JSON list of C-alpha atoms in Angstrom, two decimals:
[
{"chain": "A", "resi": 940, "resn": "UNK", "atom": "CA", "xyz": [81.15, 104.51, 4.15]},
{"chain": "A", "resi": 941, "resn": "UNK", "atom": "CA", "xyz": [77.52, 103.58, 3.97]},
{"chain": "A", "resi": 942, "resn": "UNK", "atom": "CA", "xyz": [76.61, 104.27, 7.13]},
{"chain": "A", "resi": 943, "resn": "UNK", "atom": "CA", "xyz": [73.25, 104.52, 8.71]},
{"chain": "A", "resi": 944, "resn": "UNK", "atom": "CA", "xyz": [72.28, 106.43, 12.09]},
{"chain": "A", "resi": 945, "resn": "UNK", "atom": "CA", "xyz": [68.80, 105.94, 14.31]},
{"chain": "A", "resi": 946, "resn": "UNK", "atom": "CA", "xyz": [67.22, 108.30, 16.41]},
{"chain": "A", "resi": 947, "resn": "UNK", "atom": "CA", "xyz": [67.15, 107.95, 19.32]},
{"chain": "A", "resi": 948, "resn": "UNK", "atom": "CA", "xyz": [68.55, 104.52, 20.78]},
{"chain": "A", "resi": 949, "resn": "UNK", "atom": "CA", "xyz": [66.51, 104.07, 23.13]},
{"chain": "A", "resi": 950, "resn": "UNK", "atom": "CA", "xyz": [63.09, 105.64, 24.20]},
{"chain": "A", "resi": 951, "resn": "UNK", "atom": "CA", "xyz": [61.10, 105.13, 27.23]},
{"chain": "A", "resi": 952, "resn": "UNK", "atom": "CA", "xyz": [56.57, 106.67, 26.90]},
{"chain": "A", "resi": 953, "resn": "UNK", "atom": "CA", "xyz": [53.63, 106.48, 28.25]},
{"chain": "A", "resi": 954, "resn": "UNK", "atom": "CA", "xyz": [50.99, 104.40, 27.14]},
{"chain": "A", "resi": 955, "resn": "UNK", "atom": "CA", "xyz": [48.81, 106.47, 24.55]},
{"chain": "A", "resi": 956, "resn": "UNK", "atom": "CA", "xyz": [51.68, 108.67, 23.03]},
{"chain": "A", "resi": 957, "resn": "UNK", "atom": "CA", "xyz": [53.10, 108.76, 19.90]},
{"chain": "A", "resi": 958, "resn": "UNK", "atom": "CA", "xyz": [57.15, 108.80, 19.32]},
{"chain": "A", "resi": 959, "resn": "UNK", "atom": "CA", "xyz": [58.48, 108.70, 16.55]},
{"chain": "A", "resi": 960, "resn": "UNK", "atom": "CA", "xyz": [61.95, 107.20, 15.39]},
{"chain": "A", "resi": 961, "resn": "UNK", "atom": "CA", "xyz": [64.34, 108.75, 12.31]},
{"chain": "A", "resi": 962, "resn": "UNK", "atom": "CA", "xyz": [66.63, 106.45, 10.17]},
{"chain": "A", "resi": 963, "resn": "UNK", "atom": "CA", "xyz": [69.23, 108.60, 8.48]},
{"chain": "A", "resi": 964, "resn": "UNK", "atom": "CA", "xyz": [71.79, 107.40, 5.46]},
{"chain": "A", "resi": 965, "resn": "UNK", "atom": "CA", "xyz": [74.77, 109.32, 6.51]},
{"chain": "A", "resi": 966, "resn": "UNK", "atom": "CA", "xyz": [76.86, 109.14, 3.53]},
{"chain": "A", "resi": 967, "resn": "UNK", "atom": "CA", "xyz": [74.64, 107.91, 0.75]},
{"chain": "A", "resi": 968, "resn": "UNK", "atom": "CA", "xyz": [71.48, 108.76, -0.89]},
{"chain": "A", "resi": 969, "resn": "UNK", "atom": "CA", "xyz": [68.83, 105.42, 0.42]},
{"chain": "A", "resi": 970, "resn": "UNK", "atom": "CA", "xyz": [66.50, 104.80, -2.66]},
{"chain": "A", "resi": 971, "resn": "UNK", "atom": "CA", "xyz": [64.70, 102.09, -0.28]},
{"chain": "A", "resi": 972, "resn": "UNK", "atom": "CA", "xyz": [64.57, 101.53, 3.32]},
{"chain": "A", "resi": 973, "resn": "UNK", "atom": "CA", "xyz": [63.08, 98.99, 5.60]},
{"chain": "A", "resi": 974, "resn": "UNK", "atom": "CA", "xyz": [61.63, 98.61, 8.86]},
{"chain": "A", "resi": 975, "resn": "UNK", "atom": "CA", "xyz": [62.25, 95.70, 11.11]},
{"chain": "A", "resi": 976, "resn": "UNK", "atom": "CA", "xyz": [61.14, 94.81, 14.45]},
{"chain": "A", "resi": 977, "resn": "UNK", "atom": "CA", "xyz": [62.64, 92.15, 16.97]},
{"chain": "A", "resi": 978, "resn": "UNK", "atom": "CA", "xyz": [61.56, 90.90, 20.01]},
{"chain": "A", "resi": 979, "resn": "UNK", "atom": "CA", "xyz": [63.87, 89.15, 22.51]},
{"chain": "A", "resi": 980, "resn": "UNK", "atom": "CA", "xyz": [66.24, 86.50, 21.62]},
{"chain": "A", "resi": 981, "resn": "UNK", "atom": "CA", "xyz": [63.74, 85.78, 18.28]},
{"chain": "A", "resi": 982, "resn": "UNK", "atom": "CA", "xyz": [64.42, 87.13, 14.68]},
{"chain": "A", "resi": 983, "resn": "UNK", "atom": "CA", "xyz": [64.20, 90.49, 12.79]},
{"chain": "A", "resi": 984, "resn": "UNK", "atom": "CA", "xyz": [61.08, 90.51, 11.09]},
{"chain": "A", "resi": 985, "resn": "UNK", "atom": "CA", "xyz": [60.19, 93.22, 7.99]},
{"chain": "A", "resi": 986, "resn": "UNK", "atom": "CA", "xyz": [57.62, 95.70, 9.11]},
{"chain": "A", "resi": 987, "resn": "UNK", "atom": "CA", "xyz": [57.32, 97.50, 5.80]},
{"chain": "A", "resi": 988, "resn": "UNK", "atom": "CA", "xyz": [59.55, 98.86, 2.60]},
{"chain": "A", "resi": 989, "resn": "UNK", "atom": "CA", "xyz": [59.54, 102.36, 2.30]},
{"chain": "A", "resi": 990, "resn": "UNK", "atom": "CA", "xyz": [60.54, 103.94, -1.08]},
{"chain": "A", "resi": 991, "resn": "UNK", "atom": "CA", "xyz": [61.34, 108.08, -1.44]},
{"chain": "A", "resi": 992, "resn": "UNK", "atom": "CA", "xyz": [58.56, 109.66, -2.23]},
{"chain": "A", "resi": 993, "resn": "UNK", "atom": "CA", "xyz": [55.93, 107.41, -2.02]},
{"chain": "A", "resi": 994, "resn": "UNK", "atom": "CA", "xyz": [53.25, 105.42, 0.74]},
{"chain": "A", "resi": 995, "resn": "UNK", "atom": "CA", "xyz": [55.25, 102.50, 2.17]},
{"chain": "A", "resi": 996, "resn": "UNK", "atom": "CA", "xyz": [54.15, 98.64, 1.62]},
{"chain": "A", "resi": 997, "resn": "UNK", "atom": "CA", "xyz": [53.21, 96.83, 4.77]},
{"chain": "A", "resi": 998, "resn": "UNK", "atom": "CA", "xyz": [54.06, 93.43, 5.36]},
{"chain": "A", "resi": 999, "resn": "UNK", "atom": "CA", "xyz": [51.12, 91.10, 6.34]},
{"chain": "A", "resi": 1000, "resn": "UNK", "atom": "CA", "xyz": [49.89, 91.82, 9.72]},
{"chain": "A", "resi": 1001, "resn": "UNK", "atom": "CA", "xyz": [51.38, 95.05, 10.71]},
{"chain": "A", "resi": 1002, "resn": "UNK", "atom": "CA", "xyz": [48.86, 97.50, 11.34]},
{"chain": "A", "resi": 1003, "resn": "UNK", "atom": "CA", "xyz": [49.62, 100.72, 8.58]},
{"chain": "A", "resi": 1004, "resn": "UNK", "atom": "CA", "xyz": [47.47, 103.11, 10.47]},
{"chain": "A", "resi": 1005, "resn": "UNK", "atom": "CA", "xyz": [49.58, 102.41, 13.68]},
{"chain": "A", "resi": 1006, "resn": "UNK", "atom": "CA", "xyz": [53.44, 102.35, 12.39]},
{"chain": "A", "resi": 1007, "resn": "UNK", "atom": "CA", "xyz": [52.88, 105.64, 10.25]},
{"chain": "A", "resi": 1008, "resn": "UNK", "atom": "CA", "xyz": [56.54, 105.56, 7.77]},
{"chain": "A", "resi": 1009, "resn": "UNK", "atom": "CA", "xyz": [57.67, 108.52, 6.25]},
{"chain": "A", "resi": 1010, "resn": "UNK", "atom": "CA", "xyz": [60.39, 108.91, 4.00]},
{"chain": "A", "resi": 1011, "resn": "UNK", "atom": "CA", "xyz": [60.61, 112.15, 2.23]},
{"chain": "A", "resi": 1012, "resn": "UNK", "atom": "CA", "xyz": [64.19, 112.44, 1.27]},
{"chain": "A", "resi": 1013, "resn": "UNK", "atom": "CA", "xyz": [66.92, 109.68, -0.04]},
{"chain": "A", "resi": 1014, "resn": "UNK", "atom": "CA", "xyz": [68.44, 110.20, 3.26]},
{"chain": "A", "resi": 1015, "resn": "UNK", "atom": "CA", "xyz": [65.84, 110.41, 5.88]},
{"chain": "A", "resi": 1016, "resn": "UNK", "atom": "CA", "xyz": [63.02, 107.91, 6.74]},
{"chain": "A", "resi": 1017, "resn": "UNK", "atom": "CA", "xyz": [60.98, 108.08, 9.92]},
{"chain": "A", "resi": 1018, "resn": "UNK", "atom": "CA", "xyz": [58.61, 105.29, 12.36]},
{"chain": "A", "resi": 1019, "resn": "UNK", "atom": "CA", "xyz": [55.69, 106.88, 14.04]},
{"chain": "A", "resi": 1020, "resn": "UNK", "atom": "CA", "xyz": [54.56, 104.23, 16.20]},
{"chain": "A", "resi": 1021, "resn": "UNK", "atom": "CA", "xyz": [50.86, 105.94, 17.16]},
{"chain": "A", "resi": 1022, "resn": "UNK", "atom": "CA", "xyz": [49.05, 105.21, 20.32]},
{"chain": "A", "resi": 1023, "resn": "UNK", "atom": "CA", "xyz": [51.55, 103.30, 21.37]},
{"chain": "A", "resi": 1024, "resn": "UNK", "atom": "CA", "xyz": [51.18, 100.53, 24.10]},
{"chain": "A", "resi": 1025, "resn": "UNK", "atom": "CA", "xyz": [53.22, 97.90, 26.06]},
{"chain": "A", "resi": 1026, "resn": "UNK", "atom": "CA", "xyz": [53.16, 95.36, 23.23]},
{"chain": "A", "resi": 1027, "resn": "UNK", "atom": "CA", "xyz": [54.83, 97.65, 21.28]},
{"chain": "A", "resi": 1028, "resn": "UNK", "atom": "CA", "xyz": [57.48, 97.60, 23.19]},
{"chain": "A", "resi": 1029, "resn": "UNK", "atom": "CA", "xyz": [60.26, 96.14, 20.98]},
{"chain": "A", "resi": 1030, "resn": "UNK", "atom": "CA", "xyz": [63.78, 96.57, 19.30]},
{"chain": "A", "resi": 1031, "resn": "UNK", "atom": "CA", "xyz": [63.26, 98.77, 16.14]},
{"chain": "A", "resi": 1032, "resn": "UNK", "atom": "CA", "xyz": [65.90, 98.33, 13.44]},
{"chain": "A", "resi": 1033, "resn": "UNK", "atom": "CA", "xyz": [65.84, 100.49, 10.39]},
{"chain": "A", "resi": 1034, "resn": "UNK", "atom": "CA", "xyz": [68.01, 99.23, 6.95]},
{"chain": "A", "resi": 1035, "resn": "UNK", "atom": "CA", "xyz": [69.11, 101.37, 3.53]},
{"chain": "A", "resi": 1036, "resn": "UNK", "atom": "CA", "xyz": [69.93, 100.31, 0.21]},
{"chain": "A", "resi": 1037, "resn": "UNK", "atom": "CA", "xyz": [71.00, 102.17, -2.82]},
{"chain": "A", "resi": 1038, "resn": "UNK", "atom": "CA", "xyz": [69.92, 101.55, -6.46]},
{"chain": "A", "resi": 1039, "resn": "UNK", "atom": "CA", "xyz": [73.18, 100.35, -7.39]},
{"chain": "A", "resi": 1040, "resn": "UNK", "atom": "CA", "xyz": [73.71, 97.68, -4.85]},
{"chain": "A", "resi": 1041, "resn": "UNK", "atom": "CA", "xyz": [69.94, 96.37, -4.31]},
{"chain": "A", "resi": 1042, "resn": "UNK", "atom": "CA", "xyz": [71.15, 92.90, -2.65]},
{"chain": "A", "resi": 1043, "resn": "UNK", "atom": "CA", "xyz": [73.17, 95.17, 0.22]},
{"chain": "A", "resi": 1044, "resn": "UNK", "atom": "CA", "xyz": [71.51, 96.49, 2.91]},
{"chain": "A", "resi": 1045, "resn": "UNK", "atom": "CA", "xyz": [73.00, 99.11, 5.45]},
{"chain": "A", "resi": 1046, "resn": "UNK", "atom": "CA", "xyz": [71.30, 98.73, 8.84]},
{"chain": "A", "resi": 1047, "resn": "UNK", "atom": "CA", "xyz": [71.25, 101.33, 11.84]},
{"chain": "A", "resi": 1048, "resn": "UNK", "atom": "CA", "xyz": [71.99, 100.10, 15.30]},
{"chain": "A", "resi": 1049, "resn": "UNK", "atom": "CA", "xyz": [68.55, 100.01, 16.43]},
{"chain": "A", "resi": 1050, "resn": "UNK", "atom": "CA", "xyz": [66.16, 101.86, 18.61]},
{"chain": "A", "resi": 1051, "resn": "UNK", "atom": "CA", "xyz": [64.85, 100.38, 21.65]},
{"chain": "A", "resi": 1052, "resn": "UNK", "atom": "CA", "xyz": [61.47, 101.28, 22.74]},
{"chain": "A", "resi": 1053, "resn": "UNK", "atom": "CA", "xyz": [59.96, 100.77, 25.81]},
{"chain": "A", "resi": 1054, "resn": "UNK", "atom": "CA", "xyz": [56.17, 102.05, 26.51]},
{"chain": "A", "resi": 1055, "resn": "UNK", "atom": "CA", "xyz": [55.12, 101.83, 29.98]},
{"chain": "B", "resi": 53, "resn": "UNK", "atom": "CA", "xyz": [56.36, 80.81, 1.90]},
{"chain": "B", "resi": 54, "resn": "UNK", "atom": "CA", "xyz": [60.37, 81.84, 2.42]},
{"chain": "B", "resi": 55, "resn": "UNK", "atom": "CA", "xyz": [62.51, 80.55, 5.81]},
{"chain": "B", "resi": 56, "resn": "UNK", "atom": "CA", "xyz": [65.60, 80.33, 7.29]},
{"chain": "B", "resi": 57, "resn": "UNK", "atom": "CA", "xyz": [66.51, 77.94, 10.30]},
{"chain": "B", "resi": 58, "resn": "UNK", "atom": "CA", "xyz": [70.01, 78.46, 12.08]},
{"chain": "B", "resi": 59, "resn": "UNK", "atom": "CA", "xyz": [71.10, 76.08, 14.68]},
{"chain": "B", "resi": 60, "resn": "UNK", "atom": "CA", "xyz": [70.28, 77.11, 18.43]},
{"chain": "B", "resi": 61, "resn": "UNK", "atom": "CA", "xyz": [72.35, 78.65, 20.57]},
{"chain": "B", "resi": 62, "resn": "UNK", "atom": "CA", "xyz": [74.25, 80.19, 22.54]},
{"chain": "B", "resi": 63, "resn": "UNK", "atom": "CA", "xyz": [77.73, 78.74, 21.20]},
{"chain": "B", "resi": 64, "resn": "UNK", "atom": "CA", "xyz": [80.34, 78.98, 23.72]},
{"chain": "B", "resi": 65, "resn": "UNK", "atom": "CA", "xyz": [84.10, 78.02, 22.28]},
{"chain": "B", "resi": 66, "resn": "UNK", "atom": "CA", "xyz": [87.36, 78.85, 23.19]},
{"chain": "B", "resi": 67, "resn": "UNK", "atom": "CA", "xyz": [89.56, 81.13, 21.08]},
{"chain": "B", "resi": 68, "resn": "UNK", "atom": "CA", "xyz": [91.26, 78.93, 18.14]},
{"chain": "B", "resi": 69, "resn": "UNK", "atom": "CA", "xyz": [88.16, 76.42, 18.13]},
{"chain": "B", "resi": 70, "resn": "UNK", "atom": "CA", "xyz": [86.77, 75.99, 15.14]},
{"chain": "B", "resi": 71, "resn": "UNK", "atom": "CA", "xyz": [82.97, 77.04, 14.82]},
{"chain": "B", "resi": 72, "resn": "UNK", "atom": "CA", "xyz": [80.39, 76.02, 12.67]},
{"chain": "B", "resi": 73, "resn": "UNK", "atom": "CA", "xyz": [77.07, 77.57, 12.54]},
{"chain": "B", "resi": 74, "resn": "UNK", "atom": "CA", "xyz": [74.72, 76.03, 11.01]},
{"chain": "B", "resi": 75, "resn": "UNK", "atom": "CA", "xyz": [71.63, 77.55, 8.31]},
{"chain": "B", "resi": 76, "resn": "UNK", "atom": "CA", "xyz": [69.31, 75.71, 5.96]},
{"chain": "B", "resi": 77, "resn": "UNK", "atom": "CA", "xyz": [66.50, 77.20, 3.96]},
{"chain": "B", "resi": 78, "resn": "UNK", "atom": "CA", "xyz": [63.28, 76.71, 1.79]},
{"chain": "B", "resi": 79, "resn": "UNK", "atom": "CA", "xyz": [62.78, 79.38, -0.53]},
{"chain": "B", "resi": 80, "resn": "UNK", "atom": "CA", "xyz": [60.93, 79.56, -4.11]},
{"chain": "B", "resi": 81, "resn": "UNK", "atom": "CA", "xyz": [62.68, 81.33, -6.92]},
{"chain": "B", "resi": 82, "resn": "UNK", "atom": "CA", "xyz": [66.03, 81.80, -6.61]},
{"chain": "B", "resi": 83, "resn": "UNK", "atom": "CA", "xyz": [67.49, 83.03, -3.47]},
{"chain": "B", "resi": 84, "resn": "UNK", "atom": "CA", "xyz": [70.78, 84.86, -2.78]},
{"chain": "B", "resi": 85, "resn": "UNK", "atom": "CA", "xyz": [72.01, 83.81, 0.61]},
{"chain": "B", "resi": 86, "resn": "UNK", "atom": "CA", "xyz": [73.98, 86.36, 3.01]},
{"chain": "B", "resi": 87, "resn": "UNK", "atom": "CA", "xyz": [75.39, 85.87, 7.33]},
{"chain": "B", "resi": 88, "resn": "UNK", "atom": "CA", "xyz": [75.22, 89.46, 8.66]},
{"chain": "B", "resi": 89, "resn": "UNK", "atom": "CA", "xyz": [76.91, 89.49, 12.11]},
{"chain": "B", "resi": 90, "resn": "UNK", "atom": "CA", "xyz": [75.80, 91.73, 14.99]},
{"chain": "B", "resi": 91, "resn": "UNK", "atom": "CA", "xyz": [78.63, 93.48, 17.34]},
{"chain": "B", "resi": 92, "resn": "UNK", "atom": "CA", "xyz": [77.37, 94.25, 21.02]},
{"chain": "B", "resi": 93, "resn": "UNK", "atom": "CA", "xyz": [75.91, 97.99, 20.46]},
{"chain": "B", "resi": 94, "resn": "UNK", "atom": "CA", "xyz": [76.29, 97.69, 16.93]},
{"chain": "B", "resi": 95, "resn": "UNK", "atom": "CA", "xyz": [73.76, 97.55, 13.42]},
{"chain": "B", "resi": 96, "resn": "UNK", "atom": "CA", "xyz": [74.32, 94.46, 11.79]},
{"chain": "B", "resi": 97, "resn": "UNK", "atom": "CA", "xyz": [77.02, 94.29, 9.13]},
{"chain": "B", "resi": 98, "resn": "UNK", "atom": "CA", "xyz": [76.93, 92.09, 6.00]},
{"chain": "B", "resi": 99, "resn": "UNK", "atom": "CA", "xyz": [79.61, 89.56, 6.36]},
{"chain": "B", "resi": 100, "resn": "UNK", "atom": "CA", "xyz": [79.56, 87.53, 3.20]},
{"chain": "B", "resi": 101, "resn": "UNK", "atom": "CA", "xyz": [77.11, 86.16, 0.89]},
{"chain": "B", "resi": 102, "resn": "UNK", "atom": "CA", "xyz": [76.24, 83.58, -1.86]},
{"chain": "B", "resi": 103, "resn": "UNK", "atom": "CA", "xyz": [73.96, 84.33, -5.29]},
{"chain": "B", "resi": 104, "resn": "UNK", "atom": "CA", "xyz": [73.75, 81.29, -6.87]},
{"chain": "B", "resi": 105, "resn": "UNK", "atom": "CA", "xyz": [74.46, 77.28, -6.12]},
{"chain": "B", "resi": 106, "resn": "UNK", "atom": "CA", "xyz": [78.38, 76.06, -5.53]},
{"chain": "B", "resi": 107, "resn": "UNK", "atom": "CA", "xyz": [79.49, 79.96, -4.87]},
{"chain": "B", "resi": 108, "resn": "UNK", "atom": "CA", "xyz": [81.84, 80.44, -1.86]},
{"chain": "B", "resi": 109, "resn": "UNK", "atom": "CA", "xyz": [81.17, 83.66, 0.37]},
{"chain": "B", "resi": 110, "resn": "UNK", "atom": "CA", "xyz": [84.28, 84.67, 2.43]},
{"chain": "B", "resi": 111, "resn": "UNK", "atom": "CA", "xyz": [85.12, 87.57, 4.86]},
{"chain": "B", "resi": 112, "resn": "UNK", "atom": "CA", "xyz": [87.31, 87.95, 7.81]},
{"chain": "B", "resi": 113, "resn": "UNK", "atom": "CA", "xyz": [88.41, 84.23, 7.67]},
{"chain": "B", "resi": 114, "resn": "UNK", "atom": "CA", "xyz": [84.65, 83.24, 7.53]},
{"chain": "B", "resi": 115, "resn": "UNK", "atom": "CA", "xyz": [83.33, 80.76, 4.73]},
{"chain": "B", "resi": 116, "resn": "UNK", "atom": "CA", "xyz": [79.74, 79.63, 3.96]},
{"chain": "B", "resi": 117, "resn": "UNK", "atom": "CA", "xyz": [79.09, 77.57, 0.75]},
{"chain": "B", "resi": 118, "resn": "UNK", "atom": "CA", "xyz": [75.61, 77.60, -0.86]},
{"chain": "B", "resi": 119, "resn": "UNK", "atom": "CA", "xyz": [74.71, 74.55, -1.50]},
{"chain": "B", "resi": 120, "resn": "UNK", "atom": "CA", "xyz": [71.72, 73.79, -3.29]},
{"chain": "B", "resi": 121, "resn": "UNK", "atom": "CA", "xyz": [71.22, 70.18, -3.13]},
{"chain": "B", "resi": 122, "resn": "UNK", "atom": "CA", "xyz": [70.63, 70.45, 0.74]},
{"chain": "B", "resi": 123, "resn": "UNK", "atom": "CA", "xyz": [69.16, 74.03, 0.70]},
{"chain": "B", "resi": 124, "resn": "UNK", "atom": "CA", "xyz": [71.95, 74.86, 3.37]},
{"chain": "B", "resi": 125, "resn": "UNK", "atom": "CA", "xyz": [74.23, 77.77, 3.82]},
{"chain": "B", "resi": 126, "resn": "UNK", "atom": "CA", "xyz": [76.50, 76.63, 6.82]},
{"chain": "B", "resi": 127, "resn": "UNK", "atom": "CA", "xyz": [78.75, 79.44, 8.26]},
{"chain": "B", "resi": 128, "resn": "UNK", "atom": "CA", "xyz": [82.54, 77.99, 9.41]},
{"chain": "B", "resi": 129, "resn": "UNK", "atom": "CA", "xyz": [85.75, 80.01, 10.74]},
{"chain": "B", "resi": 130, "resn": "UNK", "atom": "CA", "xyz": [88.94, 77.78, 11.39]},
{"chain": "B", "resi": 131, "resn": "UNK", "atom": "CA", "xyz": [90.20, 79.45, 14.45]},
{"chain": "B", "resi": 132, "resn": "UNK", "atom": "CA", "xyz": [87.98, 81.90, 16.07]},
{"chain": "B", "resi": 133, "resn": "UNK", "atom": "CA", "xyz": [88.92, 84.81, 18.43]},
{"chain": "B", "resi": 134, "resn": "UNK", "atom": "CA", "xyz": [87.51, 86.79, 21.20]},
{"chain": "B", "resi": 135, "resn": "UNK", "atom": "CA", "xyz": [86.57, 89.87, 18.61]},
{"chain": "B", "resi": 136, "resn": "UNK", "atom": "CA", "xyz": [84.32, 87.16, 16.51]},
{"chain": "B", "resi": 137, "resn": "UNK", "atom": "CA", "xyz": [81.96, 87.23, 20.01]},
{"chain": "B", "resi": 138, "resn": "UNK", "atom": "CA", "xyz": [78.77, 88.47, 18.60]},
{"chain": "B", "resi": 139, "resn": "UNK", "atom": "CA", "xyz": [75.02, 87.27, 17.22]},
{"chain": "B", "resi": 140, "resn": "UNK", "atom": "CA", "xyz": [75.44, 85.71, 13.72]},
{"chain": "B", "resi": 141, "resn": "UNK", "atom": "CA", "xyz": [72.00, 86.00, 11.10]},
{"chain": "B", "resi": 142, "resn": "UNK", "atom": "CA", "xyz": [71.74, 83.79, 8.21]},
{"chain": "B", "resi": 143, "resn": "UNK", "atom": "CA", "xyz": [69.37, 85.18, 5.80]},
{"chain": "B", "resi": 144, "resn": "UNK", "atom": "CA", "xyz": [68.05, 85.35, 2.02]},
{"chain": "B", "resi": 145, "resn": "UNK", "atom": "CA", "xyz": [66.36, 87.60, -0.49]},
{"chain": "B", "resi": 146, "resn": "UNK", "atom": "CA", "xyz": [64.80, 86.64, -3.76]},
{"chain": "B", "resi": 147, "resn": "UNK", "atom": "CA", "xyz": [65.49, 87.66, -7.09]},
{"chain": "B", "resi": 148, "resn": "UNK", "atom": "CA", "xyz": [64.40, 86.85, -10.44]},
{"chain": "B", "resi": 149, "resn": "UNK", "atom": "CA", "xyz": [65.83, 84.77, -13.26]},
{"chain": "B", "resi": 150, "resn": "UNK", "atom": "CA", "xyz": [68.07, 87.38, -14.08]},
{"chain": "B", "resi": 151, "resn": "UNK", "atom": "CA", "xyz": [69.67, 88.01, -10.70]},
{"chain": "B", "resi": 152, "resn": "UNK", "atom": "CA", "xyz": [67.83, 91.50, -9.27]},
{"chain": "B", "resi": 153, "resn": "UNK", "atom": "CA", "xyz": [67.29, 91.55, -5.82]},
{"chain": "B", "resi": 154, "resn": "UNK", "atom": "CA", "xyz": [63.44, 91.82, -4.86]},
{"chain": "B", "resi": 155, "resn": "UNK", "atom": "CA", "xyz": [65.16, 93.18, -1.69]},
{"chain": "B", "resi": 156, "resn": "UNK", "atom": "CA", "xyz": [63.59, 91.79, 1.20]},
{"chain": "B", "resi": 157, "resn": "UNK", "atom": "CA", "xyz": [65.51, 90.23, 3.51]},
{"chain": "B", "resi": 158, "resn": "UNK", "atom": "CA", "xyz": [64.05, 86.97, 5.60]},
{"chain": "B", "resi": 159, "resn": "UNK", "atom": "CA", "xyz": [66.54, 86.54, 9.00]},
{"chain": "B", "resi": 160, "resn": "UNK", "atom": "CA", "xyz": [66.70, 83.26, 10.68]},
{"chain": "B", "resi": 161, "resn": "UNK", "atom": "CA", "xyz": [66.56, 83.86, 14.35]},
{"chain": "B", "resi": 162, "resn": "UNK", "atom": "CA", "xyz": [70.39, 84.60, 15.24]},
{"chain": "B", "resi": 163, "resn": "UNK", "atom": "CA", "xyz": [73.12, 82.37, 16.71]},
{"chain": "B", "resi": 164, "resn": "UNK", "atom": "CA", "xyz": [74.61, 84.15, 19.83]},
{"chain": "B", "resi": 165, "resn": "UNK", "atom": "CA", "xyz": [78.73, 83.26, 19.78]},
{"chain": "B", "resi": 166, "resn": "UNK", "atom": "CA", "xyz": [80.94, 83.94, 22.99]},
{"chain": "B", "resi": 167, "resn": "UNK", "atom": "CA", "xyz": [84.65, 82.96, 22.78]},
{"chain": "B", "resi": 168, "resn": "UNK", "atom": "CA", "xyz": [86.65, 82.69, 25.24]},
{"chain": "B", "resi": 169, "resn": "UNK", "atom": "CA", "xyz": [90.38, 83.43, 25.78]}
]
């Protein structure tokens, strides 16, 4: 159980599109998610914390207006990195938690983007 | 603010070695302390995890003791094998005097292990 799915695992745009990247809890309902970015060979770090139904809370630094975050069900939660460019380029990693267990996080495999 | 430092890698052994990896912290409040290992292709899983000073975490033959007095959370197998091969992430989350998880996570920057038949 507890399993969470990304899609898709890897994308590959243009410079000045959007894409946009879905973290799903399979088998539970996700009362919080998070958004993590990691670049090569260095750490995960927390983009934002998304909570159903309402506006996401941005960690320091991270530009709101250009990772859009969605999540509209206890299941679904979605990345729309906007305008994207090469430094955006990175290894996205989406994570779930349930009410009941806040301390354990689920995490997806990851989404690699590449934006050429 | 919050941290986590793991030792450098790559670590290379061969299978039956014994590994240590090793994670200290600085952290205000009180932190609960977790490894989550990463499988090639894979999300990373919790492996064990500590919530308060003196605990033991254990999975899979893996121990890491949180110890307090040396704000360290030191991850040890006795005899590794080829399937342990993966990137090991020492990391904490705060929580309050009462033991609630604030929820974020804060990763130290991963310990690639290969082991070797």
């Amino acid at each position: 159980g507890a399993v969470v799915s990304q899609h898709p695992s890897w994308v590959i745009c243009k410079s000045g599109t959007s894409v946009k990247i879905e973290c799903r809890s399979l088998d539970f309902q996700a009362t919080t998610m998070f958004w993590y970015r990691q670049f090569p060979k260095q750490s995960l770090m927390l983009m934002a914390t998304s909570n159903e139904g309402s506006k996401a809370t941005y960690e320091q630094g991270v530009e709101k207006d250009k990772f859009l975050i969605n999540h509209a069900s206890l299941t679904l939660s979605t990345l729309t990195v906007t305008s994207a460019h090469p430094e955006d380029s990175s290894f996205y990693i989406c994570s779930a938690q349930t009410l009941a267990s806040q301390e354990t996080q689920y995490f997806g495999p990851g989404t690699r983007l590449l934006v050429l | 603010g919050n941290s986590v430092t793991q030792m450098e890698g790559p670590v290379t052994l061969s299978e039956e070695a014994f590994l240590t990896i090793n994670c200290t912290y600085t952290a205000t409040g009180y932190p609960s302390l977790f490894w989550y290992v990463q499988y090639p292709g894979e999300g990373l899983q919790l492996l064990l995890k500590a919530t308060k000073a003196d605990d033991k975490g254990s999975n899979k033959g893996f121990e890491a003791t949180y110890r307090k007095e040396t704000t360290s959370f030191h991850l040890e197998k006795g005899s590794v094998q080829v399937s342990d091969s993966a990137v090991y992430f020492c990391a904490l989350t705060l929580t309050n005097a009462g033991g609630t998880s604030y929820g974020k996570l804060t990763f130290g920057q991963g310990t690639i292990l290969t082991v070797h038949p």
